[in-house]
């Protein structure tokens, strides 16, 4: 699950509740004043798996809270994994901690099936995501909440609070458990400042320090008001003119102050009293460490833990140009219907695939931005993730996650032919079906891919499929043709009603999926006739074999017969044939395909029927034959409808 976390431009439900309740008593108060909450705008893909994972994770966290104040738990076995973290302020009793947690759970459940959520209270916080985030320290969205009441002695209060917060920033990363609560009386007597700092126990000391540096910067903005809170992914800070923890819960931070900050003197005196040499060495090391660390600049954003919320990042053209070595031949990964694709290495070391689109039409260019926004919000493990874009003149660049294993066609009939086992092949067929079902039925608008083919399906490190190029068909040039007859498909994969009449529905993808499934099973190209003694396309051959119940012969001969279950392979072939029936209405939806592929019985009620070889298909076949004769058997070409029929 390779995920990058660029983020910008996304709207979400996060909001801040600026309600400051004054502290009454340290006991029997779970401190459930809300600081921040938010739900991811992306829903789990399989809510059954998701809720069972979430429930198990939340129960696990609750159990752990019986003897600690920090816990993580995860359920990552099935789809829709859940990773979660809870932390209570250490000054809360176990009962208050559990009570705060319970409030957090009921609050976070309001996010329904969102695949990420968080809630932060004065007393505790709870967060879950679909990927691990335990080592996150400071992320965009870090912020602060201030009371709007000025302290009675503003100047004095500000000075003491600043010092106290700085000391906390310095000491907390050095304290086992990353928690410190402390107080300080104003120099002229009178008021007291109370403050605390805490980091997630799963971050490193330097991560804690980074986070508190940002938090301290944020919370200082609240002074000289009476209350301030700063929150971030990996830490929390709070100060107040009123006590919010009991006296006997204060931490003595003095031993941890050596090496910088405002209390150097105290530390040195401490060092003299203790073993001078050793302490001075430690002090020198710490000082060096602090001086040579670059504190991360505070980033302001709207959302804490923006990880679950990604929108398109606008890259600078120059950055992408240098990442791809000026779009050099060596960096070229391939050429698709939409333009060339290059491998790029960004300055932070992450590897991406950069697609260069050539869009001449002005209307298409205008569509580009809204289309990019739409597809950059599509998140599914079987769909290639769009990370961002750039444009310069007529040139538009799309930045995608990089898939080291390349495209499926290489493994079927390219240089890696014979590599894939049946298990891998069936996972590829299932994953592709899941990705399409998501695009058609689960995403908030139905996205029809229009160009499903083996070279558009990429394989990740585990040979699981990710569909590429979805949402782009709309951007194809349509200079000469009118809208409804734009044909964005590829010969050999495209449903006849779309190729011939331009009739577009999600069943166009079902058809192409069926063809890809046959390719995956047979290891043959859909539009290749060269290997056969009798001229037959893959689909025709599959139908013929099926009619004599000998379709198992279609299976790739490079596969070991002990490797697969004959009945299962036959079922997959039958489902593929059902998908490629001439009439769109006879083809199943992708969700139905998934059900058929994963269950044993349903297929009996829905035998594939080829009885109606439509005139469309016959026409289609003849056209295909004459076209592939004149191009080559290696026809990967994307044709426009006018080219295709204008003979
Ligand atoms: C997520 O689910 C909620 C409730 O089930 C629904 O209101 C919302 O529109 C869904 N969001 C997306 C992006 O599908
Ligand atoms: C998860 O817990 C909620 C609330 O307790 C419950 O309504 C739901 O049925 C549970 N879901 C699963 C899949 O266990
Ligand atoms: C969240 O859910 C709780 C009950 O589980 C309800 O009392 C509360 O009003 C909800 N909050 C919001 C903001 O919807
Ligand atoms: C300041 O606090 C008062 C009372 O707590 C509230 O009514 C008011 O809206 C707050 N003002 C701002 C700017 O937040
Ligand atoms: C802290 O003080 C409270 C009374 O304010 C008392 O109930 C509690 O037991 C004390 N805790 C410890 C650890 O001494």
XYZ file of C-alpha atoms and ligand atoms in Angstrom:
717
model
C 0.000 0.000 0.000
C 2.404 2.636 -1.175
C 0.915 5.920 -0.253
C 2.275 9.375 -0.615
C 0.687 12.234 1.190
C 0.622 15.386 -0.801
C -2.247 17.511 0.111
C -3.935 20.700 -0.838
C -7.249 22.096 -1.770
C -9.461 19.548 -0.118
C -12.449 20.554 1.784
C -13.536 18.547 4.712
C -15.625 18.348 7.737
C -12.977 19.401 10.221
C -13.928 22.241 12.413
C -12.816 23.724 15.628
C -14.961 24.103 18.621
C -13.817 27.090 20.531
C -15.559 26.360 23.708
C -13.452 26.818 26.718
C -14.783 25.407 29.882
C -12.988 26.300 33.031
C -11.531 23.481 34.983
C -13.428 22.458 38.079
C -11.692 19.519 39.590
C -8.971 17.106 38.570
C -11.023 14.169 39.668
C -13.932 12.496 37.925
C -13.638 14.797 34.949
C -12.893 13.115 31.615
C -12.265 16.572 30.070
C -14.344 16.055 26.960
C -14.248 19.651 25.774
C -13.852 19.284 22.044
C -10.669 20.677 20.508
C -10.890 19.355 16.966
C -12.547 16.631 14.946
C -12.818 15.560 11.350
C -13.917 12.733 9.083
C -12.181 11.672 5.908
C -14.326 12.357 2.906
C -13.491 8.937 1.518
C -15.575 5.958 2.469
C -14.383 2.426 3.032
C -14.779 0.304 -0.080
C -16.213 -2.705 1.716
C -18.191 -1.516 4.706
C -18.670 -5.038 6.094
C -14.926 -5.574 6.377
C -14.383 -2.023 7.482
C -16.830 -2.065 10.376
C -15.681 -5.403 11.621
C -12.073 -4.133 11.513
C -13.041 -0.870 13.187
C -15.027 -2.587 15.927
C -12.236 -5.026 16.684
C -9.681 -2.207 16.754
C -11.735 0.014 19.044
C -12.399 -2.896 21.428
C -8.688 -3.657 21.494
C -7.888 -0.038 22.367
C -10.415 -0.008 25.188
C -8.908 -3.131 26.721
C -5.458 -1.651 26.642
C -6.617 1.502 28.421
C -7.246 -0.471 31.608
C -3.579 -0.110 32.455
C -2.130 2.600 30.242
C -2.799 5.997 28.775
C -1.622 5.332 25.254
C -2.427 2.512 22.866
C -2.410 1.594 19.207
C -4.287 -1.242 17.533
C -4.919 -2.365 13.996
C -6.801 -4.862 11.903
C -5.138 -5.109 8.526
C -5.952 -8.590 7.337
C -8.831 -8.048 4.945
C -9.692 -5.126 2.721
C -10.237 -1.749 4.398
C -7.663 -2.030 7.150
C -8.022 0.108 10.257
C -5.083 1.559 12.175
C -5.979 3.431 15.330
C -4.376 5.301 18.191
C -5.683 6.635 21.475
C -3.959 8.765 24.056
C -5.156 10.189 27.352
C -3.415 12.961 29.211
C -1.402 11.204 31.890
C -3.005 13.186 34.704
C -6.393 11.556 34.069
C -7.371 8.617 36.233
C -7.973 5.327 34.429
C -11.716 5.780 34.850
C -11.632 9.302 33.389
C -9.406 8.124 30.562
C -11.807 5.329 29.638
C -14.723 7.713 29.926
C -13.030 10.226 27.611
C -12.271 7.385 25.211
C -15.899 6.281 25.204
C -17.002 9.791 24.318
C -14.402 9.854 21.561
C -15.664 6.542 20.173
C -19.246 7.726 20.014
C -18.093 10.926 18.370
C -15.840 9.203 15.844
C -18.629 6.791 14.895
C -20.526 9.774 13.526
C -18.082 9.569 10.643
C -19.959 6.469 9.516
C -17.833 4.491 7.040
C -15.250 7.220 6.428
C -11.886 5.494 6.051
C -10.215 7.914 8.450
C -11.319 10.076 11.354
C -10.054 11.815 14.444
C -11.332 13.587 17.489
C -9.304 15.563 19.984
C -10.542 16.491 23.432
C -8.782 18.236 26.267
C -8.526 14.863 28.016
C -7.750 12.456 25.168
C -7.608 11.926 21.446
C -8.598 9.107 19.140
C -7.729 8.673 15.487
C -7.953 5.943 12.892
C -6.817 5.711 9.289
C -6.600 3.116 6.553
C -2.814 3.198 6.671
C -0.405 3.497 9.545
C 0.296 6.974 10.865
C 1.878 6.122 14.198
C 5.138 7.878 13.398
C 3.549 11.088 12.165
C 4.738 14.118 14.057
C 3.829 17.387 12.463
C 1.489 17.503 9.476
C -0.439 20.149 7.637
C -3.500 21.121 9.567
C -1.686 21.621 12.860
C -3.250 24.544 14.609
C -4.165 26.160 17.882
C -7.271 27.265 19.715
C -7.145 30.297 21.948
C -9.560 31.681 24.460
C -10.551 35.242 23.709
C -10.034 36.571 27.189
C -6.874 38.393 28.078
C -5.116 37.384 31.275
C -5.372 39.918 34.122
C -1.672 40.800 34.019
C -0.977 40.326 30.324
C 2.722 41.181 30.137
C 3.645 39.215 33.177
C 1.478 36.278 32.220
C 2.928 36.204 28.726
C 6.517 36.155 29.924
C 5.996 33.350 32.407
C 3.823 31.290 30.077
C 6.349 31.622 27.242
C 9.135 30.419 29.473
C 7.107 27.556 30.821
C 6.064 26.379 27.347
C 9.645 26.566 26.106
C 10.779 24.462 29.011
C 8.085 21.915 28.249
C 9.147 21.836 24.622
C 12.682 21.120 25.697
C 12.021 18.631 28.467
C 9.128 16.531 27.197
C 10.995 14.728 24.406
C 13.549 13.629 26.997
C 11.034 12.290 29.457
C 10.119 8.649 29.248
C 6.500 8.547 28.050
C 6.698 12.022 26.481
C 4.403 13.677 29.004
C 4.914 16.664 31.295
C 2.469 18.848 33.187
C 3.772 21.725 35.172
C 2.926 25.116 36.592
C 4.617 28.383 37.330
C 3.667 31.241 39.520
C 3.843 34.755 38.127
C 6.927 36.532 39.438
C 4.934 39.082 41.375
C 2.865 36.399 43.078
C -0.795 36.219 42.228
C -1.732 34.111 39.201
C -0.267 30.797 38.141
C 0.209 29.398 34.638
C -0.556 25.706 34.156
C 0.784 23.909 31.094
C 1.266 20.497 29.617
C 2.959 18.915 26.632
C 2.529 15.388 25.354
C 3.689 13.383 22.336
C 2.403 10.125 20.895
C 4.526 7.368 22.405
C 5.241 5.919 18.969
C 7.256 8.883 17.695
C 10.995 9.268 18.232
C 12.417 11.825 20.679
C 13.446 14.007 17.766
C 9.986 13.580 16.207
C 8.453 14.667 19.496
C 10.724 17.663 19.521
C 9.825 18.605 15.933
C 6.165 18.380 16.747
C 6.430 20.408 19.949
C 8.506 23.043 18.184
C 5.610 23.599 15.799
C 3.034 23.364 18.588
C 4.961 25.840 20.707
C 5.080 28.237 17.763
C 1.332 27.882 17.345
C 0.366 28.165 20.996
C 2.522 31.246 21.564
C 0.085 32.955 19.235
C -2.559 32.626 21.964
C -0.647 34.662 24.534
C -1.463 36.734 26.497
C -4.936 35.209 26.522
C -5.909 32.983 29.403
C -6.057 29.674 27.527
C -4.379 28.062 24.561
C -4.236 24.611 23.012
C -2.076 23.428 20.124
C -2.672 20.150 18.345
C -0.893 18.193 15.684
C -0.671 14.575 14.541
C 2.052 13.617 17.020
C 1.624 15.975 19.962
C -0.572 18.218 22.064
C 0.178 21.306 24.148
C -2.019 23.307 26.451
C -1.690 26.164 28.873
C -4.233 27.865 31.085
C -4.563 30.396 33.849
C -6.849 27.928 35.613
C -5.662 24.545 36.868
C -6.637 21.558 34.743
C -4.690 18.906 36.598
C -4.211 18.175 40.277
C -1.236 19.575 42.143
C 0.168 16.158 42.847
C 0.183 15.392 39.069
C 2.862 17.913 38.209
C 6.082 16.703 36.637
C 9.422 17.904 37.875
C 10.958 18.902 34.583
C 14.086 20.503 36.027
C 16.276 17.415 35.513
C 15.444 17.488 31.790
C 16.226 21.079 31.027
C 19.945 20.871 30.408
C 21.300 21.718 27.025
C 19.536 24.801 25.872
C 16.457 26.865 26.315
C 15.986 29.302 29.120
C 17.271 27.199 31.938
C 20.853 26.552 30.945
C 22.040 28.007 34.192
C 20.049 25.636 36.343
C 21.286 22.697 34.348
C 24.882 23.725 34.672
C 24.515 24.185 38.408
C 22.919 20.751 38.524
C 25.851 19.427 36.567
C 28.357 20.861 39.007
C 26.509 19.357 41.932
C 26.322 15.970 40.217
C 29.193 14.411 38.292
C 30.606 17.441 36.514
C 32.478 15.727 33.708
C 29.823 13.332 32.558
C 27.045 15.864 32.679
C 29.059 18.389 30.756
C 29.734 15.867 28.040
C 26.047 15.029 27.820
C 25.273 18.702 27.855
C 27.700 19.371 25.032
C 26.290 16.525 22.982
C 22.748 17.700 23.514
C 23.654 21.245 22.658
C 25.355 20.118 19.471
C 22.373 17.959 18.641
C 20.005 20.847 19.142
C 22.100 23.286 17.170
C 22.470 20.998 14.196
C 18.870 19.965 13.981
C 16.813 22.031 11.666
C 13.479 22.649 13.295
C 10.716 22.031 10.776
C 8.898 25.082 9.689
C 5.377 25.239 10.921
C 2.955 24.568 8.138
C -0.463 25.983 8.387
C -3.352 24.217 6.805
C -6.953 23.459 7.467
C -6.845 19.905 8.552
C -4.994 17.894 11.052
C -3.735 14.614 9.749
C -4.402 15.514 6.195
C -3.159 12.084 5.241
C -6.589 10.789 4.523
C -7.446 13.751 2.357
C -5.590 14.213 -0.804
C -6.265 16.454 -3.674
C -4.202 17.130 -6.716
C -0.914 18.827 -6.061
C 0.129 21.374 -8.601
C 3.714 20.615 -9.466
C 5.899 23.110 -11.175
C 6.694 22.199 -14.755
C 10.371 22.766 -14.054
C 10.390 20.302 -11.177
C 8.872 17.588 -13.354
C 11.176 18.392 -16.197
C 14.214 17.911 -14.005
C 12.669 14.859 -12.273
C 12.355 13.130 -15.641
C 15.769 14.234 -16.838
C 14.200 16.622 -19.326
C 11.754 13.924 -20.491
C 14.655 11.868 -21.744
C 14.332 8.689 -23.797
C 15.901 6.662 -20.972
C 13.175 7.798 -18.620
C 10.400 6.920 -21.018
C 8.199 4.149 -19.686
C 5.859 3.896 -22.604
C 3.453 5.552 -24.911
C -0.271 5.357 -24.456
C -3.264 6.688 -26.242
C -2.950 9.911 -24.327
C 0.722 10.608 -24.608
C 4.107 9.513 -23.376
C 4.799 8.345 -19.844
C 8.085 9.015 -18.093
C 9.639 7.816 -14.894
C 10.547 10.679 -12.624
C 12.406 10.983 -9.342
C 11.340 13.924 -7.238
C 13.769 15.783 -5.034
C 12.487 14.022 -1.930
C 13.439 10.741 -3.572
C 9.977 9.482 -4.364
C 9.530 7.896 -7.757
C 6.551 8.863 -9.874
C 5.196 8.294 -13.352
C 4.673 11.471 -15.360
C 2.211 11.381 -18.210
C 2.467 14.050 -20.889
C -0.871 14.839 -22.448
C -1.197 16.603 -25.715
C -4.477 18.356 -25.715
C -5.025 20.680 -28.568
C -8.685 21.480 -28.230
C -9.491 24.406 -26.023
C -12.605 22.793 -24.660
C -10.705 19.700 -23.592
C -8.196 21.901 -21.865
C -10.930 23.656 -19.996
C -12.246 20.267 -18.953
C -8.843 19.198 -17.825
C -8.867 20.883 -14.470
C -12.259 19.652 -13.358
C -11.486 16.186 -14.611
C -8.189 16.130 -12.759
C -9.876 17.265 -9.602
C -12.419 14.506 -9.980
C -9.958 11.701 -10.589
C -7.485 12.837 -7.988
C -10.148 12.107 -5.405
C -10.589 8.524 -6.525
C -8.965 6.283 -3.965
C -9.041 2.558 -4.330
C -6.332 -0.010 -4.001
C -7.050 -1.294 -7.503
C -6.843 2.109 -9.144
C -3.622 3.959 -9.881
C -3.499 7.074 -7.792
C -3.162 10.460 -9.418
C -0.859 12.582 -7.283
C -0.947 15.863 -9.097
C -0.527 17.782 -12.282
C 1.307 20.591 -14.016
C 0.787 22.464 -17.206
C 2.720 24.640 -19.543
C 1.169 25.919 -22.699
C -0.503 23.098 -24.587
C 1.355 20.543 -22.531
C -0.396 19.013 -19.561
C 1.409 16.707 -17.194
C -0.191 14.211 -14.856
C 1.790 12.741 -11.991
C 0.901 9.207 -10.895
C 2.209 6.770 -8.365
C 4.864 4.601 -9.965
C 4.322 0.867 -10.424
C 7.636 -0.917 -10.679
C 6.204 -4.048 -12.256
C 4.764 -2.207 -15.196
C 1.720 -3.287 -17.127
C -0.115 -6.585 -17.256
C 0.436 -7.187 -20.983
C 4.161 -7.708 -20.372
C 3.336 -10.602 -18.086
C 0.775 -12.144 -20.412
C 2.442 -12.048 -23.796
C 5.396 -9.705 -23.409
C 8.885 -10.368 -22.133
C 7.615 -11.823 -18.828
C 5.268 -14.307 -20.451
C 4.604 -17.394 -18.337
C 5.563 -15.691 -15.091
C 2.134 -15.453 -13.459
C 0.584 -18.307 -11.485
C -3.133 -19.004 -11.495
C -3.459 -17.521 -8.024
C -1.887 -14.308 -9.261
C -4.001 -14.324 -12.396
C -7.241 -14.830 -10.507
C -6.262 -12.033 -8.110
C -5.604 -9.781 -11.086
C -9.032 -10.548 -12.550
C -10.759 -10.030 -9.200
C -8.854 -6.823 -8.409
C -9.601 -5.358 -11.827
C -13.283 -6.144 -11.310
C -13.164 -4.437 -7.906
C -11.530 -1.342 -9.313
C -14.167 -1.078 -12.043
C -17.035 -1.750 -9.641
C -15.710 1.133 -7.577
C -15.519 3.498 -10.547
C -18.996 2.563 -11.736
C -20.966 2.145 -8.574
C -19.131 3.253 -5.460
C -17.543 6.532 -6.366
C -19.958 9.432 -6.104
C -20.104 9.904 -9.846
C -20.067 6.988 -12.255
C -16.774 6.984 -14.136
C -16.713 4.881 -17.287
C -13.167 4.007 -18.198
C -13.797 3.303 -21.922
C -10.339 1.932 -22.543
C -9.814 -1.120 -20.345
C -7.013 -3.249 -21.765
C -4.063 -5.203 -20.453
C -1.631 -2.389 -21.085
C -3.775 -0.095 -18.920
C -3.628 -2.418 -15.932
C -0.483 -2.014 -13.869
C 0.855 -4.448 -11.315
C 2.107 -3.461 -7.902
C 4.880 -5.155 -5.956
C 2.526 -7.961 -4.938
C 1.236 -8.394 -8.498
C -2.086 -6.932 -7.571
C -3.681 -4.901 -10.337
C -4.189 -1.162 -10.475
C -6.173 0.309 -13.317
C -4.547 3.300 -14.995
C -5.896 6.119 -17.133
C -9.422 6.224 -15.775
C -11.239 9.481 -16.275
C -9.034 10.527 -19.163
C -11.189 9.397 -22.072
C -13.163 12.611 -21.867
C -10.015 14.570 -22.550
C -9.318 12.999 -25.912
C -9.355 15.357 -28.847
C -12.715 15.582 -30.462
C -11.926 18.129 -33.078
C -13.783 16.549 -35.974
C -16.396 14.469 -34.245
C -19.420 15.376 -32.268
C -19.602 14.441 -28.649
C -21.773 11.350 -28.665
C -19.715 9.487 -31.205
C -16.329 9.986 -29.700
C -14.672 6.650 -29.560
C -11.986 6.290 -26.991
C -11.448 2.583 -27.058
C -8.797 0.272 -28.382
C -9.264 -2.250 -31.150
C -10.002 -5.718 -29.913
C -11.208 -4.612 -26.480
C -14.068 -2.313 -27.316
C -17.706 -3.303 -27.116
C -19.323 -3.342 -30.558
C -22.138 -0.925 -29.712
C -19.575 1.657 -28.614
C -17.167 1.091 -31.485
C -19.887 1.101 -34.107
C -22.560 3.425 -32.763
C -20.764 5.328 -30.045
C -23.303 4.081 -27.475
C -21.645 4.541 -24.143
C -22.621 2.884 -20.873
C -20.714 1.227 -18.060
C -21.357 -2.068 -19.880
C -18.682 -0.943 -22.330
C -16.188 -1.510 -19.525
C -17.811 -4.833 -18.617
C -17.162 -6.016 -22.168
C -13.519 -4.907 -22.141
C -13.077 -6.478 -18.736
C -14.303 -9.792 -20.177
C -11.722 -9.545 -22.943
C -8.929 -8.750 -20.471
C -9.993 -11.700 -18.302
C -9.743 -13.991 -21.336
C -6.279 -12.625 -22.048
C -5.204 -13.210 -18.473
C -6.452 -16.793 -18.582
C -5.111 -17.629 -22.037
C -1.949 -15.541 -22.186
C -3.080 -14.500 -25.670
C -3.602 -11.110 -27.194
C -7.231 -10.360 -27.933
C -6.621 -9.159 -31.452
C -3.805 -11.484 -32.396
C -4.474 -14.136 -35.024
C -0.919 -14.969 -35.895
C -0.361 -17.879 -33.538
C -3.391 -19.827 -34.678
C -3.513 -22.024 -37.704
C -7.124 -21.018 -38.215
C -7.788 -17.303 -38.110
C -9.698 -16.743 -34.954
C -9.787 -13.990 -32.461
C -9.438 -14.899 -28.837
C -13.070 -14.138 -28.159
C -14.327 -16.223 -31.061
C -12.156 -19.089 -30.045
C -13.377 -18.885 -26.463
C -17.001 -18.998 -27.582
C -16.360 -21.964 -29.872
C -14.610 -23.921 -27.164
C -17.337 -23.049 -24.701
C -20.036 -24.339 -27.041
C -18.426 -27.758 -27.001
C -17.735 -27.494 -23.263
C -14.003 -27.666 -23.918
C -13.189 -24.110 -22.840
C -10.577 -25.311 -20.394
C -8.354 -25.659 -23.479
C -8.154 -21.900 -23.563
C -5.918 -21.839 -20.507
C -2.360 -20.575 -20.980
C -0.152 -23.583 -21.707
C 2.663 -22.002 -19.689
C 0.667 -22.653 -16.532
C 1.294 -25.866 -14.617
C -1.960 -27.907 -14.658
C -1.388 -28.743 -10.990
C -1.410 -25.061 -10.258
C -5.069 -24.423 -10.981
C -8.481 -25.854 -10.288
C -10.204 -26.732 -13.559
C -13.687 -25.902 -12.311
C -12.545 -22.491 -11.113
C -10.795 -21.626 -14.356
C -13.894 -22.703 -16.319
C -16.056 -20.510 -14.140
C -13.779 -17.529 -14.771
C -13.963 -18.166 -18.525
C -17.740 -18.389 -18.360
C -17.985 -15.122 -16.454
C -15.702 -13.501 -19.034
C -18.019 -14.743 -21.785
C -21.087 -13.431 -19.977
C -19.329 -10.062 -19.904
C -18.764 -10.076 -23.652
C -22.308 -10.796 -24.798
C -23.413 -8.659 -27.712
C -26.315 -7.014 -25.945
C -25.171 -4.550 -23.257
C -28.299 -5.343 -21.259
C -27.259 -8.987 -21.063
C -23.894 -8.122 -19.590
C -23.659 -8.007 -15.813
C -22.656 -4.943 -13.810
C -19.182 -5.144 -12.325
C -20.625 -5.773 -8.873
C -22.518 -8.733 -10.290
C -19.297 -9.910 -11.915
C -17.582 -9.841 -8.553
C -20.367 -11.867 -6.990
C -20.241 -14.410 -9.797
C -16.482 -14.740 -9.576
C -16.452 -15.249 -5.849
C -19.442 -17.531 -5.357
C -20.017 -21.096 -6.446
C -23.602 -21.316 -7.564
C -24.839 -18.102 -9.131
C -23.337 -18.806 -12.507
C -25.766 -21.676 -13.241
C -28.649 -19.234 -13.494
C -26.779 -17.098 -15.931
C -25.148 -19.165 -18.611
C -23.427 -17.148 -21.265
C -25.444 -17.068 -24.427
C -23.957 -16.232 -27.764
C -27.116 -17.079 -29.683
C -27.533 -13.557 -30.862
C -24.382 -12.763 -32.726
C -25.487 -9.343 -33.648
C -24.906 -7.664 -36.916
C -22.874 -5.177 -34.888
C -20.440 -7.801 -33.874
C -20.159 -9.196 -37.366
C -19.518 -5.739 -38.714
C -17.102 -5.109 -35.899
C -15.220 -8.295 -36.575
C -14.902 -7.548 -40.300
C -13.717 -4.053 -39.594
C -11.238 -5.312 -37.042
C -9.867 -7.870 -39.472
C -9.320 -5.409 -42.236
C -7.806 -2.883 -39.878
C -5.398 -5.270 -38.219
C -4.391 -6.528 -41.641
C -3.304 -3.100 -42.640
C -1.742 -2.029 -39.364
C 0.011 -4.904 -37.664
C -0.843 -7.630 -35.245
C 0.787 -5.443 -32.656
C -2.135 -3.097 -32.894
C -2.345 -1.214 -29.690
C -3.509 1.832 -31.471
C -6.226 3.952 -30.087
C -8.424 4.959 -32.948
C -10.914 7.699 -33.075
C -14.344 6.753 -34.201
C -14.066 8.715 -37.398
C -10.840 6.994 -38.352
C -12.400 3.718 -37.499
C -15.518 3.834 -39.597
C -14.743 6.422 -42.174
C -13.800 4.016 -44.892
C -19.793 8.335 2.387
O -20.885 7.780 3.092
C -21.771 8.756 3.615
C -22.814 8.070 4.464
O -22.913 6.736 4.191
C -22.403 9.520 2.451
O -23.260 10.503 2.928
C -21.285 10.169 1.653
O -21.816 10.802 0.529
C -20.267 9.137 1.209
N -19.141 9.826 0.597
C -18.586 9.419 -0.545
C -17.437 10.242 -1.043
O -18.958 8.434 -1.157
C -19.769 -2.447 15.030
O -20.212 -1.805 16.201
C -21.379 -1.016 16.020
C -21.641 -0.255 17.308
O -21.368 -1.050 18.408
C -22.531 -1.925 15.632
O -23.688 -1.151 15.417
C -22.165 -2.655 14.356
O -23.167 -3.592 14.028
C -20.846 -3.377 14.495
N -20.469 -3.871 13.185
C -19.833 -5.033 12.975
C -19.568 -5.406 11.570
O -19.464 -5.749 13.887
C -22.463 12.206 17.238
O -23.110 11.071 17.757
C -23.602 11.225 19.073
C -24.190 9.928 19.509
O -23.441 8.860 19.119
C -24.636 12.336 19.117
O -25.065 12.513 20.434
C -24.013 13.599 18.613
O -24.992 14.599 18.527
C -23.385 13.410 17.248
N -22.664 14.584 16.914
C -22.744 15.155 15.745
C -21.948 16.384 15.549
O -23.421 14.699 14.831
C -15.347 35.484 23.042
O -15.980 34.776 24.087
C -17.341 35.101 24.284
C -17.847 34.378 25.506
O -17.039 33.299 25.823
C -18.124 34.770 23.034
O -19.466 35.146 23.199
C -17.522 35.499 21.868
O -18.188 35.126 20.677
C -16.055 35.196 21.726
N -15.478 36.002 20.689
C -14.736 35.494 19.734
C -14.194 36.459 18.729
O -14.471 34.311 19.668
C -3.615 13.519 44.404
O -4.454 14.361 45.180
C -5.807 13.965 45.173
C -6.586 15.003 45.966
O -6.433 16.235 45.355
C -5.954 12.593 45.794
O -7.294 12.167 45.759
C -5.100 11.613 45.046
O -5.099 10.342 45.648
C -3.665 12.105 44.960
N -2.915 11.224 44.086
C -1.710 10.824 44.369
C -1.057 9.932 43.386
O -1.147 11.105 45.382
